[in-house]
Amino acid sequence: MPLNRGQAAIVSADEFRRLLEASPLDLARVVSARAVSSEVWWDVLTLYPDLAVWVAANRTIPHELVAHLSSHPRIQVRVAIASSQSISDDMIEQLAHDKSDLVRMRVACNARAPREVLAHLVADPCVVVSKHAQARLQHDISGVMLPASYLDEVSVFDILH
């Protein structure tokens, strides 16, 4: 999603909260909202800790905030960070070792995940993560679009393990 540079930067945690309470929710604005300073994002996390997942989903947050959120106790926050196209290679490597299968799967699905990380995830104990990583490696080598059936061998048991 392109960043909306034409919008005024948010100036407070309360303004970000109001943005999330708007009806209808403008998701594009939420993920592209710029803050006047990184202090606004830190204030959101301090004053409204339940909004951490929305901060993590924002594509304009500074690297130090991404690093902080990558070890957040809530899986949803780490999933949002692992899904980002702007995270560093070090962050991808860290999240590839996350205790959550969902976070590791998002790393495997992230187009920025380097081959070394995908090769590591091929041996993941979670079959779903492993299959995603295998498919990504095969796709990246061949350049052929992934078929819809690439997860056919994954069972409900594998997902629920």
Short mmCIF file of N, CA and C in Angstrom, two decimals:
data_model
loop_
_atom_site.label_atom_id
_atom_site.label_comp_id
_atom_site.label_asym_id
_atom_site.label_seq_id
_atom_site.Cartn_x
_atom_site.Cartn_y
_atom_site.Cartn_z
N MET A 1 0.84 -1.16 0.00
CA MET A 1 0.00 0.00 0.00
C MET A 1 0.89 1.23 0.00
N PRO A 2 0.66 2.20 -0.88
CA PRO A 2 1.50 3.37 -0.88
C PRO A 2 1.27 4.21 0.36
N LEU A 3 2.34 4.83 0.82
CA LEU A 3 2.22 5.69 1.98
C LEU A 3 1.54 6.97 1.55
N ASN A 4 0.63 7.45 2.38
CA ASN A 4 -0.13 8.64 2.06
C ASN A 4 0.61 9.87 2.55
N ARG A 5 1.48 10.40 1.72
CA ARG A 5 2.32 11.53 2.12
C ARG A 5 1.52 12.84 2.14
N GLY A 6 0.36 12.88 1.53
CA GLY A 6 -0.44 14.10 1.49
C GLY A 6 -1.19 14.37 2.79
N GLN A 7 -1.33 13.40 3.63
CA GLN A 7 -2.06 13.55 4.89
C GLN A 7 -1.18 14.23 5.94
N ALA A 8 -1.81 15.02 6.78
CA ALA A 8 -1.09 15.66 7.87
C ALA A 8 -0.63 14.58 8.86
N ALA A 9 0.54 14.77 9.42
CA ALA A 9 1.08 13.81 10.40
C ALA A 9 0.26 13.88 11.69
N ILE A 10 0.10 12.72 12.32
CA ILE A 10 -0.61 12.72 13.60
C ILE A 10 0.32 13.31 14.67
N VAL A 11 -0.30 14.01 15.61
CA VAL A 11 0.49 14.75 16.60
C VAL A 11 0.38 14.19 18.01
N SER A 12 -0.53 13.20 18.20
CA SER A 12 -0.69 12.67 19.55
C SER A 12 -1.22 11.24 19.53
N ALA A 13 -1.06 10.57 20.66
CA ALA A 13 -1.61 9.22 20.81
C ALA A 13 -3.13 9.26 20.70
N ASP A 14 -3.74 10.30 21.24
CA ASP A 14 -5.20 10.42 21.17
C ASP A 14 -5.68 10.55 19.72
N GLU A 15 -4.93 11.26 18.90
CA GLU A 15 -5.31 11.40 17.49
C GLU A 15 -5.26 10.04 16.78
N PHE A 16 -4.24 9.23 17.09
CA PHE A 16 -4.15 7.90 16.49
C PHE A 16 -5.32 7.03 16.97
N ARG A 17 -5.65 7.10 18.25
CA ARG A 17 -6.79 6.35 18.78
C ARG A 17 -8.08 6.76 18.07
N ARG A 18 -8.28 8.07 17.88
CA ARG A 18 -9.49 8.55 17.19
C ARG A 18 -9.52 8.06 15.74
N LEU A 19 -8.35 7.97 15.11
CA LEU A 19 -8.27 7.45 13.75
C LEU A 19 -8.80 6.01 13.71
N LEU A 20 -8.47 5.24 14.73
CA LEU A 20 -8.93 3.85 14.80
C LEU A 20 -10.41 3.72 15.15
N GLU A 21 -10.94 4.73 15.83
CA GLU A 21 -12.35 4.70 16.23
C GLU A 21 -13.28 5.23 15.14
N ALA A 22 -12.73 5.80 14.09
CA ALA A 22 -13.54 6.38 13.02
C ALA A 22 -14.38 5.30 12.36
N SER A 23 -15.56 5.70 11.93
CA SER A 23 -16.44 4.78 11.24
C SER A 23 -16.81 5.38 9.89
N PRO A 24 -16.52 4.71 8.81
CA PRO A 24 -15.85 3.42 8.74
C PRO A 24 -14.34 3.58 8.96
N LEU A 25 -13.72 2.50 9.37
CA LEU A 25 -12.28 2.50 9.61
C LEU A 25 -11.56 2.67 8.27
N ASP A 26 -10.66 3.63 8.22
CA ASP A 26 -9.86 3.87 7.01
C ASP A 26 -8.53 3.14 7.19
N LEU A 27 -8.51 1.86 6.84
CA LEU A 27 -7.34 1.01 7.05
C LEU A 27 -6.10 1.56 6.32
N ALA A 28 -6.30 2.04 5.12
CA ALA A 28 -5.17 2.60 4.37
C ALA A 28 -4.53 3.76 5.13
N ARG A 29 -5.34 4.58 5.74
CA ARG A 29 -4.83 5.72 6.52
C ARG A 29 -4.14 5.23 7.79
N VAL A 30 -4.68 4.21 8.43
CA VAL A 30 -4.09 3.69 9.67
C VAL A 30 -2.69 3.14 9.40
N VAL A 31 -2.53 2.39 8.34
CA VAL A 31 -1.22 1.77 8.08
C VAL A 31 -0.22 2.73 7.45
N SER A 32 -0.70 3.88 6.98
CA SER A 32 0.22 4.83 6.36
C SER A 32 0.36 6.14 7.14
N ALA A 33 -0.34 6.25 8.25
CA ALA A 33 -0.29 7.49 9.03
C ALA A 33 1.13 7.76 9.51
N ARG A 34 1.57 8.96 9.30
CA ARG A 34 2.88 9.38 9.79
C ARG A 34 2.68 10.16 11.08
N ALA A 35 3.63 10.02 11.97
CA ALA A 35 3.60 10.78 13.23
C ALA A 35 4.62 11.90 13.14
N VAL A 36 4.37 12.99 13.87
CA VAL A 36 5.31 14.12 13.84
C VAL A 36 6.65 13.73 14.45
N SER A 37 6.64 12.73 15.33
CA SER A 37 7.89 12.23 15.93
C SER A 37 7.68 10.81 16.42
N SER A 38 8.77 10.12 16.69
CA SER A 38 8.65 8.75 17.21
C SER A 38 8.03 8.75 18.61
N GLU A 39 8.11 9.86 19.30
CA GLU A 39 7.51 9.97 20.64
C GLU A 39 6.00 9.74 20.60
N VAL A 40 5.35 10.10 19.51
CA VAL A 40 3.91 9.87 19.38
C VAL A 40 3.63 8.37 19.44
N TRP A 41 4.44 7.58 18.71
CA TRP A 41 4.23 6.12 18.72
C TRP A 41 4.50 5.54 20.10
N TRP A 42 5.56 6.00 20.76
CA TRP A 42 5.85 5.52 22.12
C TRP A 42 4.70 5.87 23.06
N ASP A 43 4.11 7.05 22.89
CA ASP A 43 2.96 7.46 23.71
C ASP A 43 1.76 6.54 23.46
N VAL A 44 1.54 6.18 22.20
CA VAL A 44 0.43 5.26 21.89
C VAL A 44 0.63 3.96 22.66
N LEU A 45 1.85 3.43 22.63
CA LEU A 45 2.12 2.15 23.31
C LEU A 45 1.98 2.28 24.83
N THR A 46 2.32 3.42 25.38
CA THR A 46 2.24 3.63 26.82
C THR A 46 0.79 3.87 27.26
N LEU A 47 0.10 4.76 26.56
CA LEU A 47 -1.26 5.14 26.95
C LEU A 47 -2.32 4.13 26.52
N TYR A 48 -2.08 3.48 25.40
CA TYR A 48 -3.07 2.54 24.82
C TYR A 48 -2.37 1.24 24.41
N PRO A 49 -1.92 0.44 25.36
CA PRO A 49 -1.16 -0.77 25.02
C PRO A 49 -1.93 -1.74 24.11
N ASP A 50 -3.25 -1.71 24.16
CA ASP A 50 -4.03 -2.60 23.30
C ASP A 50 -3.95 -2.20 21.82
N LEU A 51 -3.42 -1.03 21.54
CA LEU A 51 -3.29 -0.58 20.15
C LEU A 51 -1.95 -0.97 19.54
N ALA A 52 -1.15 -1.75 20.26
CA ALA A 52 0.18 -2.12 19.77
C ALA A 52 0.12 -2.82 18.41
N VAL A 53 -0.88 -3.63 18.18
CA VAL A 53 -0.98 -4.33 16.90
C VAL A 53 -1.19 -3.34 15.76
N TRP A 54 -1.92 -2.26 16.03
CA TRP A 54 -2.15 -1.25 15.00
C TRP A 54 -0.88 -0.43 14.75
N VAL A 55 -0.12 -0.19 15.79
CA VAL A 55 1.16 0.49 15.62
C VAL A 55 2.09 -0.41 14.80
N ALA A 56 2.11 -1.69 15.11
CA ALA A 56 2.97 -2.64 14.38
C ALA A 56 2.56 -2.74 12.92
N ALA A 57 1.28 -2.58 12.62
CA ALA A 57 0.80 -2.65 11.24
C ALA A 57 1.13 -1.40 10.44
N ASN A 58 1.46 -0.32 11.13
CA ASN A 58 1.79 0.93 10.46
C ASN A 58 3.14 0.81 9.76
N ARG A 59 3.20 1.23 8.52
CA ARG A 59 4.41 1.07 7.71
C ARG A 59 5.36 2.27 7.79
N THR A 60 5.08 3.22 8.70
CA THR A 60 5.96 4.38 8.80
C THR A 60 6.70 4.45 10.13
N ILE A 61 6.49 3.47 11.00
CA ILE A 61 7.13 3.53 12.32
C ILE A 61 8.64 3.38 12.19
N PRO A 62 9.38 4.05 13.06
CA PRO A 62 10.84 3.98 12.98
C PRO A 62 11.38 2.61 13.37
N HIS A 63 12.60 2.34 12.90
CA HIS A 63 13.24 1.04 13.11
C HIS A 63 13.30 0.65 14.60
N GLU A 64 13.61 1.60 15.48
CA GLU A 64 13.72 1.25 16.91
C GLU A 64 12.38 0.77 17.48
N LEU A 65 11.29 1.27 16.93
CA LEU A 65 9.97 0.81 17.37
C LEU A 65 9.68 -0.58 16.81
N VAL A 66 10.08 -0.82 15.56
CA VAL A 66 9.94 -2.15 14.96
C VAL A 66 10.70 -3.16 15.80
N ALA A 67 11.93 -2.81 16.18
CA ALA A 67 12.75 -3.71 16.99
C ALA A 67 12.08 -3.99 18.34
N HIS A 68 11.53 -2.98 18.95
CA HIS A 68 10.85 -3.14 20.24
C HIS A 68 9.63 -4.06 20.09
N LEU A 69 8.83 -3.82 19.06
CA LEU A 69 7.60 -4.59 18.87
C LEU A 69 7.86 -6.03 18.42
N SER A 70 9.03 -6.29 17.87
CA SER A 70 9.34 -7.65 17.39
C SER A 70 9.45 -8.65 18.54
N SER A 71 9.58 -8.16 19.76
CA SER A 71 9.62 -9.07 20.92
C SER A 71 8.42 -8.85 21.83
N HIS A 72 7.38 -8.27 21.29
CA HIS A 72 6.15 -8.01 22.06
C HIS A 72 5.54 -9.33 22.51
N PRO A 73 4.93 -9.37 23.70
CA PRO A 73 4.33 -10.63 24.17
C PRO A 73 3.12 -11.11 23.35
N ARG A 74 2.43 -10.21 22.66
CA ARG A 74 1.26 -10.61 21.88
C ARG A 74 1.69 -11.10 20.49
N ILE A 75 1.22 -12.29 20.14
CA ILE A 75 1.54 -12.90 18.85
C ILE A 75 1.10 -12.00 17.70
N GLN A 76 -0.07 -11.39 17.80
CA GLN A 76 -0.61 -10.58 16.72
C GLN A 76 0.33 -9.42 16.38
N VAL A 77 0.98 -8.87 17.38
CA VAL A 77 1.91 -7.76 17.17
C VAL A 77 3.14 -8.27 16.40
N ARG A 78 3.68 -9.40 16.83
CA ARG A 78 4.84 -9.96 16.15
C ARG A 78 4.49 -10.40 14.72
N VAL A 79 3.27 -10.90 14.51
CA VAL A 79 2.82 -11.28 13.16
C VAL A 79 2.79 -10.04 12.26
N ALA A 80 2.29 -8.93 12.79
CA ALA A 80 2.24 -7.70 11.99
C ALA A 80 3.65 -7.24 11.62
N ILE A 81 4.58 -7.35 12.54
CA ILE A 81 5.97 -6.97 12.24
C ILE A 81 6.56 -7.94 11.21
N ALA A 82 6.32 -9.23 11.38
CA ALA A 82 6.87 -10.24 10.45
C ALA A 82 6.29 -10.08 9.05
N SER A 83 5.14 -9.45 8.92
CA SER A 83 4.49 -9.26 7.63
C SER A 83 4.98 -8.01 6.90
N SER A 84 5.71 -7.18 7.59
CA SER A 84 6.15 -5.90 7.04
C SER A 84 7.18 -6.08 5.93
N GLN A 85 7.04 -5.28 4.90
CA GLN A 85 8.00 -5.29 3.79
C GLN A 85 9.19 -4.38 4.09
N SER A 86 9.16 -3.70 5.22
CA SER A 86 10.24 -2.75 5.52
C SER A 86 11.11 -3.18 6.70
N ILE A 87 10.95 -4.43 7.16
CA ILE A 87 11.79 -4.84 8.29
C ILE A 87 13.18 -5.23 7.79
N SER A 88 14.13 -5.12 8.69
CA SER A 88 15.52 -5.40 8.34
C SER A 88 15.76 -6.91 8.24
N ASP A 89 16.86 -7.26 7.62
CA ASP A 89 17.24 -8.67 7.51
C ASP A 89 17.48 -9.27 8.90
N ASP A 90 18.07 -8.49 9.80
CA ASP A 90 18.29 -8.98 11.17
C ASP A 90 16.98 -9.30 11.86
N MET A 91 15.97 -8.46 11.65
CA MET A 91 14.66 -8.66 12.25
C MET A 91 13.99 -9.90 11.67
N ILE A 92 14.13 -10.10 10.35
CA ILE A 92 13.57 -11.30 9.71
C ILE A 92 14.22 -12.54 10.32
N GLU A 93 15.53 -12.51 10.48
CA GLU A 93 16.26 -13.63 11.07
C GLU A 93 15.77 -13.90 12.49
N GLN A 94 15.60 -12.86 13.27
CA GLN A 94 15.12 -13.02 14.66
C GLN A 94 13.73 -13.65 14.68
N LEU A 95 12.83 -13.13 13.85
CA LEU A 95 11.45 -13.63 13.85
C LEU A 95 11.34 -15.04 13.25
N ALA A 96 12.31 -15.44 12.45
CA ALA A 96 12.32 -16.80 11.91
C ALA A 96 12.53 -17.83 13.01
N HIS A 97 12.97 -17.38 14.17
CA HIS A 97 13.19 -18.26 15.33
C HIS A 97 12.14 -18.02 16.42
N ASP A 98 11.08 -17.31 16.10
CA ASP A 98 10.03 -17.00 17.07
C ASP A 98 9.37 -18.28 17.57
N LYS A 99 8.88 -18.26 18.79
CA LYS A 99 8.22 -19.45 19.36
C LYS A 99 6.86 -19.72 18.71
N SER A 100 6.28 -18.74 18.05
CA SER A 100 4.96 -18.89 17.44
C SER A 100 5.05 -19.36 15.99
N ASP A 101 4.31 -20.42 15.67
CA ASP A 101 4.22 -20.90 14.30
C ASP A 101 3.69 -19.82 13.36
N LEU A 102 2.73 -19.04 13.84
CA LEU A 102 2.12 -18.00 13.00
C LEU A 102 3.15 -16.94 12.61
N VAL A 103 3.99 -16.56 13.54
CA VAL A 103 5.02 -15.57 13.24
C VAL A 103 6.00 -16.14 12.23
N ARG A 104 6.44 -17.37 12.45
CA ARG A 104 7.39 -17.99 11.51
C ARG A 104 6.76 -18.16 10.13
N MET A 105 5.46 -18.46 10.07
CA MET A 105 4.79 -18.59 8.78
C MET A 105 4.76 -17.25 8.06
N ARG A 106 4.51 -16.17 8.79
CA ARG A 106 4.52 -14.84 8.16
C ARG A 106 5.91 -14.49 7.64
N VAL A 107 6.95 -14.94 8.34
CA VAL A 107 8.31 -14.73 7.84
C VAL A 107 8.48 -15.50 6.54
N ALA A 108 8.03 -16.74 6.50
CA ALA A 108 8.15 -17.55 5.28
C ALA A 108 7.38 -16.92 4.11
N CYS A 109 6.30 -16.24 4.41
CA CYS A 109 5.49 -15.61 3.36
C CYS A 109 5.99 -14.22 2.99
N ASN A 110 6.88 -13.66 3.78
CA ASN A 110 7.37 -12.31 3.53
C ASN A 110 8.31 -12.33 2.32
N ALA A 111 7.99 -11.54 1.32
CA ALA A 111 8.78 -11.50 0.09
C ALA A 111 10.23 -11.07 0.33
N ARG A 112 10.49 -10.42 1.44
CA ARG A 112 11.84 -9.97 1.76
C ARG A 112 12.68 -11.05 2.45
N ALA A 113 12.08 -12.15 2.83
CA ALA A 113 12.83 -13.20 3.53
C ALA A 113 13.92 -13.75 2.62
N PRO A 114 15.18 -13.66 3.06
CA PRO A 114 16.28 -14.17 2.23
C PRO A 114 16.28 -15.69 2.14
N ARG A 115 16.94 -16.20 1.12
CA ARG A 115 17.00 -17.65 0.89
C ARG A 115 17.51 -18.40 2.11
N GLU A 116 18.50 -17.84 2.83
CA GLU A 116 19.06 -18.53 4.00
C GLU A 116 17.99 -18.73 5.08
N VAL A 117 17.15 -17.74 5.26
CA VAL A 117 16.07 -17.85 6.26
C VAL A 117 15.05 -18.88 5.80
N LEU A 118 14.69 -18.84 4.52
CA LEU A 118 13.73 -19.82 3.99
C LEU A 118 14.30 -21.24 4.11
N ALA A 119 15.59 -21.40 3.83
CA ALA A 119 16.22 -22.72 3.96
C ALA A 119 16.14 -23.21 5.40
N HIS A 120 16.33 -22.32 6.35
CA HIS A 120 16.20 -22.68 7.77
C HIS A 120 14.76 -23.10 8.07
N LEU A 121 13.80 -22.38 7.54
CA LEU A 121 12.39 -22.66 7.84
C LEU A 121 11.88 -23.93 7.17
N VAL A 122 12.57 -24.43 6.15
CA VAL A 122 12.19 -25.70 5.53
C VAL A 122 12.22 -26.82 6.57
N ALA A 123 13.13 -26.73 7.52
CA ALA A 123 13.25 -27.75 8.58
C ALA A 123 12.40 -27.42 9.80
N ASP A 124 11.50 -26.46 9.69
CA ASP A 124 10.66 -26.06 10.82
C ASP A 124 9.80 -27.24 11.30
N PRO A 125 9.63 -27.38 12.61
CA PRO A 125 8.79 -28.47 13.12
C PRO A 125 7.31 -28.33 12.74
N CYS A 126 6.88 -27.14 12.41
CA CYS A 126 5.49 -26.94 11.97
C CYS A 126 5.43 -27.20 10.47
N VAL A 127 4.63 -28.17 10.07
CA VAL A 127 4.52 -28.57 8.66
C VAL A 127 4.07 -27.41 7.78
N VAL A 128 3.17 -26.59 8.28
CA VAL A 128 2.67 -25.47 7.49
C VAL A 128 3.79 -24.48 7.19
N VAL A 129 4.59 -24.15 8.19
CA VAL A 129 5.73 -23.25 7.99
C VAL A 129 6.71 -23.87 7.01
N SER A 130 7.01 -25.14 7.20
CA SER A 130 7.95 -25.85 6.33
C SER A 130 7.47 -25.84 4.88
N LYS A 131 6.20 -26.14 4.66
CA LYS A 131 5.65 -26.17 3.30
C LYS A 131 5.70 -24.79 2.64
N HIS A 132 5.37 -23.75 3.42
CA HIS A 132 5.45 -22.39 2.87
C HIS A 132 6.88 -22.06 2.46
N ALA A 133 7.83 -22.39 3.32
CA ALA A 133 9.23 -22.10 3.03
C ALA A 133 9.71 -22.89 1.80
N GLN A 134 9.33 -24.17 1.71
CA GLN A 134 9.71 -24.99 0.55
C GLN A 134 9.14 -24.39 -0.73
N ALA A 135 7.87 -24.02 -0.68
CA ALA A 135 7.21 -23.46 -1.86
C ALA A 135 7.85 -22.14 -2.27
N ARG A 136 8.18 -21.31 -1.29
CA ARG A 136 8.84 -20.03 -1.60
C ARG A 136 10.20 -20.27 -2.24
N LEU A 137 10.98 -21.20 -1.70
CA LEU A 137 12.30 -21.48 -2.28
C LEU A 137 12.16 -21.99 -3.72
N GLN A 138 11.24 -22.92 -3.93
CA GLN A 138 11.02 -23.46 -5.27
C GLN A 138 10.57 -22.36 -6.22
N HIS A 139 9.66 -21.53 -5.76
CA HIS A 139 9.15 -20.43 -6.58
C HIS A 139 10.27 -19.45 -6.90
N ASP A 140 11.07 -19.11 -5.90
CA ASP A 140 12.14 -18.14 -6.10
C ASP A 140 13.19 -18.64 -7.10
N ILE A 141 13.45 -19.95 -7.10
CA ILE A 141 14.43 -20.54 -8.01
C ILE A 141 13.86 -20.59 -9.43
N SER A 142 12.62 -21.05 -9.56
CA SER A 142 12.04 -21.27 -10.89
C SER A 142 11.40 -20.02 -11.49
N GLY A 143 10.95 -19.11 -10.61
CA GLY A 143 10.24 -17.94 -11.10
C GLY A 143 8.81 -18.24 -11.52
N VAL A 144 8.39 -19.50 -11.32
CA VAL A 144 7.05 -19.92 -11.69
C VAL A 144 6.09 -19.59 -10.55
N MET A 145 4.91 -19.11 -10.89
CA MET A 145 3.93 -18.76 -9.88
C MET A 145 3.56 -19.99 -9.05
N LEU A 146 3.38 -19.79 -7.76
CA LEU A 146 3.00 -20.89 -6.87
C LEU A 146 1.61 -21.39 -7.23
N PRO A 147 1.45 -22.71 -7.39
CA PRO A 147 0.11 -23.24 -7.68
C PRO A 147 -0.75 -23.21 -6.42
N ALA A 148 -2.05 -23.13 -6.62
CA ALA A 148 -2.98 -23.10 -5.49
C ALA A 148 -2.87 -24.37 -4.65
N SER A 149 -2.39 -25.44 -5.24
CA SER A 149 -2.33 -26.73 -4.56
C SER A 149 -1.06 -26.95 -3.74
N TYR A 150 -0.20 -25.96 -3.61
CA TYR A 150 1.09 -26.21 -2.97
C TYR A 150 0.98 -26.60 -1.50
N LEU A 151 -0.17 -26.40 -0.90
CA LEU A 151 -0.35 -26.81 0.49
C LEU A 151 -1.29 -28.02 0.61
N ASP A 152 -1.53 -28.73 -0.48
CA ASP A 152 -2.45 -29.87 -0.46
C ASP A 152 -2.06 -30.93 0.57
N GLU A 153 -0.78 -31.10 0.82
CA GLU A 153 -0.33 -32.14 1.75
C GLU A 153 -0.45 -31.73 3.21
N VAL A 154 -0.85 -30.50 3.47
CA VAL A 154 -1.01 -30.01 4.85
C VAL A 154 -2.40 -30.40 5.34
N SER A 155 -2.43 -31.03 6.49
CA SER A 155 -3.71 -31.46 7.04
C SER A 155 -4.15 -30.52 8.15
N VAL A 156 -5.39 -30.66 8.57
CA VAL A 156 -5.91 -29.90 9.70
C VAL A 156 -5.09 -30.20 10.95
N PHE A 157 -4.66 -31.44 11.09
CA PHE A 157 -3.82 -31.80 12.25
C PHE A 157 -2.54 -30.98 12.27
N ASP A 158 -1.93 -30.78 11.08
CA ASP A 158 -0.70 -30.00 11.01
C ASP A 158 -0.95 -28.56 11.46
N ILE A 159 -2.07 -28.03 11.12
CA ILE A 159 -2.39 -26.65 11.49
C ILE A 159 -2.68 -26.53 12.98
N LEU A 160 -3.32 -27.54 13.54
CA LEU A 160 -3.72 -27.48 14.95
C LEU A 160 -2.71 -28.06 15.92
N HIS A 161 -1.62 -28.62 15.44
CA HIS A 161 -0.67 -29.32 16.31
C HIS A 161 -0.42 -28.54 17.52
#
